[in-house]
Short mmCIF file of C-alpha atoms and ligand atoms in Angstrom, two decimals:
data_model
loop_
_atom_site.label_atom_id
_atom_site.label_comp_id
_atom_site.label_asym_id
_atom_site.label_seq_id
_atom_site.Cartn_x
_atom_site.Cartn_y
_atom_site.Cartn_z
CA MET B 1 17.51 2.17 -17.20
CA SER B 2 17.15 5.86 -16.54
CA VAL B 3 13.35 5.88 -16.18
CA THR B 4 12.07 6.27 -12.61
CA PRO B 5 8.65 5.33 -11.18
CA HIS B 6 6.41 8.30 -10.44
CA GLY B 7 6.17 7.14 -6.83
CA ILE B 8 4.64 4.38 -4.75
CA HIS B 9 1.45 3.11 -6.42
CA HIS B 10 0.10 1.05 -3.51
CA VAL B 11 1.08 -1.13 -0.57
CA THR B 12 -0.65 -4.49 -0.06
CA ALA B 13 -0.69 -6.23 3.31
CA ILE B 14 -2.17 -9.28 5.07
CA ALA B 15 -4.85 -8.85 7.73
CA GLY B 16 -6.98 -11.14 9.87
CA ASP B 17 -10.66 -10.39 10.35
CA PRO B 18 -12.00 -8.33 7.41
CA GLN B 19 -14.51 -6.34 9.49
CA ARG B 20 -11.83 -5.18 11.94
CA ASN B 21 -9.73 -4.20 8.94
CA VAL B 22 -12.58 -2.14 7.46
CA ASP B 23 -13.25 -0.51 10.83
CA PHE B 24 -9.63 0.50 11.38
CA TYR B 25 -8.93 2.00 7.98
CA THR B 26 -12.27 3.76 7.53
CA LYS B 27 -13.05 4.88 11.09
CA VAL B 28 -9.59 5.27 12.64
CA PHE B 29 -7.53 6.37 9.60
CA GLY B 30 -10.47 7.91 7.71
CA LEU B 31 -9.60 6.36 4.35
CA ARG B 32 -12.25 5.55 1.78
CA LEU B 33 -12.95 1.89 1.01
CA VAL B 34 -12.71 2.30 -2.76
CA LYS B 35 -13.06 -1.32 -3.85
CA GLN B 36 -14.47 -4.54 -2.49
CA THR B 37 -13.08 -7.34 -4.59
CA VAL B 38 -11.22 -10.63 -4.15
CA ASN B 39 -7.63 -11.78 -4.52
CA PHE B 40 -7.65 -12.68 -8.23
CA ASP B 41 -5.10 -15.46 -7.57
CA ALA B 42 -7.15 -16.88 -4.62
CA PRO B 43 -10.76 -15.70 -5.12
CA HIS B 44 -12.03 -17.10 -1.80
CA ILE B 45 -10.10 -14.29 -0.04
CA TRP B 46 -11.18 -10.64 0.08
CA HIS B 47 -9.06 -7.95 -1.52
CA LEU B 48 -10.02 -4.61 0.03
CA TYR B 49 -8.64 -1.33 -1.33
CA TYR B 50 -8.51 1.89 0.70
CA GLY B 51 -7.44 5.31 -0.53
CA ASP B 52 -8.54 8.87 -1.18
CA GLU B 53 -11.85 9.76 -2.83
CA HIS B 54 -10.80 8.33 -6.22
CA GLY B 55 -8.33 5.71 -5.03
CA SER B 56 -5.58 7.74 -6.67
CA PRO B 57 -2.21 6.06 -7.16
CA ALA B 58 0.05 6.80 -4.16
CA SER B 59 -2.98 6.94 -1.86
CA ILE B 60 -3.77 3.22 -1.90
CA LEU B 61 -3.34 0.63 0.84
CA THR B 62 -4.86 -2.78 0.14
CA PHE B 63 -5.39 -5.92 2.21
CA PHE B 64 -5.92 -9.62 1.85
CA PRO B 65 -7.97 -10.22 5.04
CA TRP B 66 -7.81 -13.85 6.07
CA PRO B 67 -9.80 -14.72 9.22
CA GLY B 68 -7.62 -16.62 11.71
CA VAL B 69 -4.35 -15.93 9.89
CA THR B 70 -1.14 -16.59 11.86
CA PRO B 71 0.43 -13.33 13.07
CA GLY B 72 3.57 -12.39 11.16
CA ARG B 73 6.86 -11.10 12.51
CA GLU B 74 8.80 -8.02 11.43
CA GLY B 75 12.34 -8.66 10.25
CA SER B 76 14.65 -8.64 7.27
CA GLY B 77 13.21 -9.24 3.82
CA LEU B 78 9.99 -7.39 4.66
CA THR B 79 8.48 -3.94 4.41
CA THR B 80 8.41 -2.98 8.07
CA ALA B 81 6.72 0.43 8.08
CA THR B 82 4.08 2.02 5.87
CA SER B 83 3.89 5.78 6.25
CA PHE B 84 1.14 8.22 5.32
CA SER B 85 1.31 11.96 5.02
CA VAL B 86 -0.84 14.29 7.12
CA PRO B 87 -0.41 18.07 7.45
CA ALA B 88 2.25 18.90 10.08
CA THR B 89 -0.34 21.10 11.85
CA SER B 90 -2.71 18.11 12.15
CA LEU B 91 -0.56 15.88 14.36
CA GLY B 92 -2.24 17.31 17.48
CA PHE B 93 -5.63 16.40 16.06
CA TRP B 94 -4.43 12.87 15.28
CA SER B 95 -2.96 12.31 18.75
CA LYS B 96 -6.32 13.19 20.33
CA HIS B 97 -8.32 11.26 17.72
CA LEU B 98 -6.31 8.06 18.36
CA ALA B 99 -6.38 8.49 22.14
CA GLY B 100 -10.15 9.01 21.96
CA LEU B 101 -10.47 5.63 20.24
CA ASN B 102 -8.22 3.97 22.87
CA ILE B 103 -5.51 3.27 20.31
CA ASP B 104 -1.90 3.29 21.53
CA TRP B 105 0.40 5.62 19.64
CA SER B 106 3.81 7.23 20.13
CA TRP B 107 5.79 10.20 18.79
CA GLY B 108 8.73 9.73 16.46
CA LYS B 109 10.76 11.49 13.77
CA ASP B 110 11.36 10.48 10.16
CA SER B 111 14.71 10.60 8.34
CA SER B 112 14.08 14.22 7.32
CA GLY B 113 13.38 15.26 10.91
CA HIS B 114 9.60 15.50 10.47
CA ASP B 115 7.52 14.68 13.54
CA LEU B 116 5.39 11.60 13.16
CA ILE B 117 2.89 9.47 15.03
CA GLU B 118 3.52 5.75 15.10
CA VAL B 119 0.58 3.41 15.52
CA ARG B 120 -0.36 -0.20 14.82
CA ASP B 121 -3.57 -1.45 13.26
CA TYR B 122 -5.68 -4.20 14.89
CA ASP B 123 -3.42 -6.87 13.34
CA GLY B 124 -0.25 -5.19 14.62
CA MET B 125 0.83 -3.70 11.31
CA ARG B 126 3.27 -0.82 11.82
CA LEU B 127 2.01 2.50 10.44
CA GLN B 128 3.16 6.09 10.63
CA LEU B 129 1.42 9.42 10.14
CA VAL B 130 4.16 11.81 9.07
CA GLY B 131 3.57 15.53 9.55
CA THR B 132 4.45 17.15 6.22
CA VAL B 133 4.28 20.63 4.73
CA GLY B 134 3.27 21.24 1.13
CA ASP B 135 1.55 17.94 0.33
CA ILE B 136 -1.09 19.38 -2.02
CA ARG B 137 -3.16 16.20 -2.24
CA SER B 138 -6.63 16.38 -0.71
CA GLY B 139 -7.70 13.61 1.63
CA TRP B 140 -11.06 11.84 1.78
CA ASP B 141 -13.56 14.06 3.57
CA GLY B 142 -16.34 11.48 3.87
CA VAL B 143 -15.72 10.63 7.53
CA SER B 144 -17.66 12.80 9.96
CA ASN B 145 -15.15 12.84 12.84
CA ILE B 146 -12.09 13.60 10.67
CA PRO B 147 -12.34 17.11 9.15
CA ALA B 148 -10.94 17.42 5.59
CA ASP B 149 -8.18 19.75 6.85
CA HIS B 150 -6.71 16.93 8.93
CA ALA B 151 -7.38 13.98 6.60
CA VAL B 152 -4.67 11.54 5.54
CA ARG B 153 -3.27 12.82 2.22
CA GLY B 154 -1.89 9.53 0.89
CA LEU B 155 1.21 7.39 1.15
CA HIS B 156 4.41 9.08 2.27
CA SER B 157 7.06 6.32 2.27
CA VAL B 158 7.87 2.71 3.04
CA GLU B 159 10.66 1.21 5.13
CA LEU B 160 12.31 -2.05 4.00
CA SER B 161 14.36 -4.02 6.54
CA GLN B 162 17.40 -5.90 5.28
CA ILE B 163 20.47 -7.75 6.51
CA GLN B 164 22.56 -5.68 4.06
CA ILE B 165 21.58 -2.42 2.42
CA ASP B 166 23.76 -2.59 -0.70
CA PRO B 167 22.05 -5.28 -2.82
CA THR B 168 18.63 -3.61 -2.37
CA ALA B 169 20.13 -0.15 -2.90
CA GLY B 170 21.65 -1.39 -6.16
CA MET B 171 18.26 -2.38 -7.57
CA LEU B 172 16.55 0.80 -6.39
CA GLN B 173 19.23 2.95 -8.02
CA ASN B 174 20.27 1.01 -11.13
CA LEU B 175 16.97 -0.50 -12.21
CA LEU B 176 14.40 1.90 -10.77
CA GLY B 177 16.47 5.08 -11.11
CA MET B 178 15.96 6.22 -7.51
CA SER B 179 18.49 8.57 -5.96
CA LEU B 180 20.09 8.29 -2.55
CA SER B 181 18.81 11.30 -0.64
CA SER B 182 20.41 10.70 2.75
CA GLU B 183 22.16 8.08 4.82
CA SER B 184 22.34 7.87 8.59
CA SER B 185 22.65 5.34 11.39
CA GLY B 186 22.31 2.18 9.34
CA LYS B 187 19.56 3.56 7.11
CA ALA B 188 19.69 4.69 3.48
CA ASN B 189 16.89 6.84 2.11
CA PHE B 190 15.93 6.86 -1.55
CA GLN B 191 13.78 9.23 -3.55
CA MET B 192 11.85 8.94 -6.82
CA ALA B 193 10.21 11.80 -8.72
CA GLU B 194 11.68 14.72 -6.77
CA GLY B 195 9.10 17.09 -5.31
CA ALA B 196 6.10 14.73 -5.57
CA SER B 197 4.42 12.98 -2.62
CA GLY B 198 4.56 9.27 -1.81
CA THR B 199 8.00 8.91 -3.36
CA LYS B 200 10.37 7.77 -0.61
CA VAL B 201 11.84 4.35 0.14
CA GLU B 202 13.94 3.86 3.27
CA VAL B 203 16.19 0.82 3.64
CA LEU B 204 17.16 -0.17 7.17
CA GLY B 205 20.26 -2.40 7.26
CA GLY B 206 21.71 -4.73 9.89
CA VAL B 207 18.42 -6.49 10.62
CA GLY B 208 19.57 -10.01 11.37
CA ASP B 209 16.32 -11.79 12.12
CA ARG B 210 14.36 -12.87 9.10
CA GLY B 211 10.78 -11.57 9.01
CA LEU B 212 7.75 -13.83 8.73
CA GLN B 213 5.21 -12.71 6.18
CA ALA B 214 1.75 -13.35 7.64
CA GLY B 215 -0.97 -11.39 9.47
CA GLY B 216 -0.09 -7.75 10.14
CA THR B 217 2.79 -7.63 7.66
CA VAL B 218 3.16 -6.17 4.18
CA HIS B 219 2.84 -8.53 1.21
CA HIS B 220 4.28 -6.25 -1.49
CA VAL B 221 5.00 -2.67 -2.50
CA ALA B 222 3.93 -1.43 -5.93
CA PHE B 223 5.58 1.42 -7.84
CA ARG B 224 3.95 3.60 -10.47
CA ALA B 225 4.86 2.92 -14.09
CA PRO B 226 4.60 6.08 -16.18
CA ASP B 227 2.95 3.94 -18.90
CA LEU B 228 2.64 0.38 -20.18
CA THR B 229 5.58 0.78 -22.58
CA THR B 230 7.91 1.70 -19.72
CA MET B 231 6.64 -1.27 -17.72
CA GLU B 232 7.51 -3.55 -20.65
CA LEU B 233 11.01 -2.04 -20.73
CA TRP B 234 11.47 -2.75 -17.01
CA GLN B 235 10.22 -6.30 -17.55
CA GLN B 236 12.74 -6.80 -20.38
CA GLU B 237 15.54 -5.26 -18.30
CA LEU B 238 14.75 -7.60 -15.36
CA MET B 239 14.90 -10.60 -17.69
CA ASN B 240 18.22 -9.35 -19.10
CA ARG B 241 19.57 -9.21 -15.54
CA GLY B 242 18.37 -12.75 -14.83
CA VAL B 243 15.73 -11.64 -12.30
CA ALA B 244 12.53 -13.74 -12.31
CA VAL B 245 9.65 -11.49 -13.32
CA THR B 246 6.02 -12.37 -14.02
CA GLU B 247 4.11 -11.81 -17.23
CA ILE B 248 2.02 -8.64 -17.38
CA LYS B 249 -1.08 -9.37 -15.27
CA ASP B 250 -4.47 -7.73 -15.71
CA ARG B 251 -5.50 -6.54 -12.24
CA GLN B 252 -8.67 -4.92 -13.61
CA TYR B 253 -7.80 -1.51 -12.08
CA PHE B 254 -4.18 -1.52 -13.34
CA LYS B 255 -1.73 -3.79 -15.15
CA SER B 256 1.16 -5.26 -13.18
CA ILE B 257 4.42 -7.16 -13.13
CA TYR B 258 5.98 -8.68 -9.99
CA PHE B 259 9.57 -9.51 -9.02
CA ARG B 260 11.69 -9.77 -5.86
CA GLU B 261 14.41 -7.34 -4.94
CA PRO B 262 17.67 -9.00 -3.81
CA GLY B 263 16.74 -8.80 -0.09
CA GLY B 264 13.50 -10.71 -0.70
CA VAL B 265 10.82 -7.98 -0.67
CA LEU B 266 8.19 -8.54 -3.35
CA PHE B 267 7.96 -5.55 -5.69
CA GLU B 268 5.23 -4.80 -8.20
CA ILE B 269 5.15 -2.24 -10.96
CA ALA B 270 1.62 -1.04 -11.75
CA THR B 271 0.08 1.34 -14.25
CA ASP B 272 -2.06 4.30 -13.14
CA ASP B 273 -4.79 3.37 -15.65
CA PRO B 274 -7.60 2.48 -15.82
CA GLY B 275 -8.19 3.11 -12.08
CA PHE B 276 -11.08 2.26 -9.78
CA GLU B 277 -13.86 4.04 -11.66
CA THR B 278 -13.56 1.53 -14.50
CA ASP B 279 -16.34 -0.73 -13.14
CA GLU B 280 -18.44 1.50 -10.83
CA PRO B 281 -19.09 5.25 -10.64
CA LEU B 282 -17.23 7.51 -8.21
CA LEU B 283 -20.15 7.85 -5.78
CA GLU B 284 -20.59 4.07 -5.59
CA LEU B 285 -16.95 3.07 -5.10
CA GLY B 286 -16.43 0.31 -2.55
CA LYS B 287 -20.07 -0.28 -1.71
CA LYS B 288 -20.43 -3.78 -3.11
CA LEU B 289 -18.45 -6.79 -4.29
CA LYS B 290 -16.95 -6.21 -7.74
CA LEU B 291 -15.46 -9.07 -9.74
CA PRO B 292 -13.49 -9.02 -12.98
CA PRO B 293 -15.30 -10.51 -16.01
CA TRP B 294 -13.44 -13.84 -15.74
CA LEU B 295 -14.62 -14.41 -12.13
CA GLU B 296 -18.18 -13.12 -12.60
CA PRO B 297 -19.52 -16.61 -13.56
CA SER B 298 -18.39 -17.87 -10.11
CA ARG B 299 -19.95 -14.97 -8.16
CA ASP B 300 -22.34 -17.10 -6.03
CA GLN B 301 -19.64 -19.54 -5.00
CA ILE B 302 -17.19 -16.70 -4.26
CA GLN B 303 -19.72 -14.77 -2.22
CA GLN B 304 -20.46 -17.83 -0.08
CA SER B 305 -16.76 -18.26 0.75
CA LEU B 306 -16.29 -14.65 1.95
CA THR B 307 -16.96 -13.43 5.50
CA GLU B 308 -19.58 -10.69 5.28
CA ILE B 309 -18.48 -7.11 5.91
CA SER B 310 -20.47 -3.95 6.54
CA VAL B 311 -19.16 -0.54 5.65
ZN1 ZN J 1 -0.37 -5.02 -5.69
#
């Protein structure tokens, strides 16, 4: 198929305590909590969505916080870094901001030679703030100690760790139409939608130890379908290739299909529409528990099973 996703739609990960998760992503990273809902497949678990003001595709990081979850382990078959874009001139601000909150961080460089700050959240999840030039997206300016000029702009890239690069590379290129942009020291870098932001996938090869998906690790990466018709074409193409793919699921804020790439990472394809303003107005996003119509009758029971959070 020659159609390519418009970029990364969201990344979903597993956390422990929900309040610590809220505190890190709102106060440390300055993202907006755009939706408080539950895991539709396990409604006793929170599903928290963070992003820019609107929760735009390619700005979204979501979590299933699960108090007391076993810590995971990075390794092959997992997404091992989730990177966000900040203005290159803001890295100094971020280094001081993190140090001021007593959060360990270190300098690094991405595959294009951009400076970046590497940091881990309270569950040990590996994150990067990549200093970029020309990312025209505006960040969330609702956090008093993070001026809008320095705010996180949205997702930049993800890193997948694999024993072998080729099988994963084959799916990224042949099914998802990504192009190989560079290759160096055991890493192959792929690009979707040239020129846009949040469009890079890096595949690190030679990772022998299998990862353990649990607390502090990524659950899946979702890519943006241009429209529902294209998503149906991808679904059909996956079936033609003998890859197990789910039916189209209604995730309330987008429609989705899920499948595994050959190295074991769970992929999702998600539509941009209808987005997070479908069930609450922009100013109210993320302030209270929202449930899809089919879970609304169980609201009391669901609410009792969730650990309370304050935003
Ligand atoms: Zn998802």
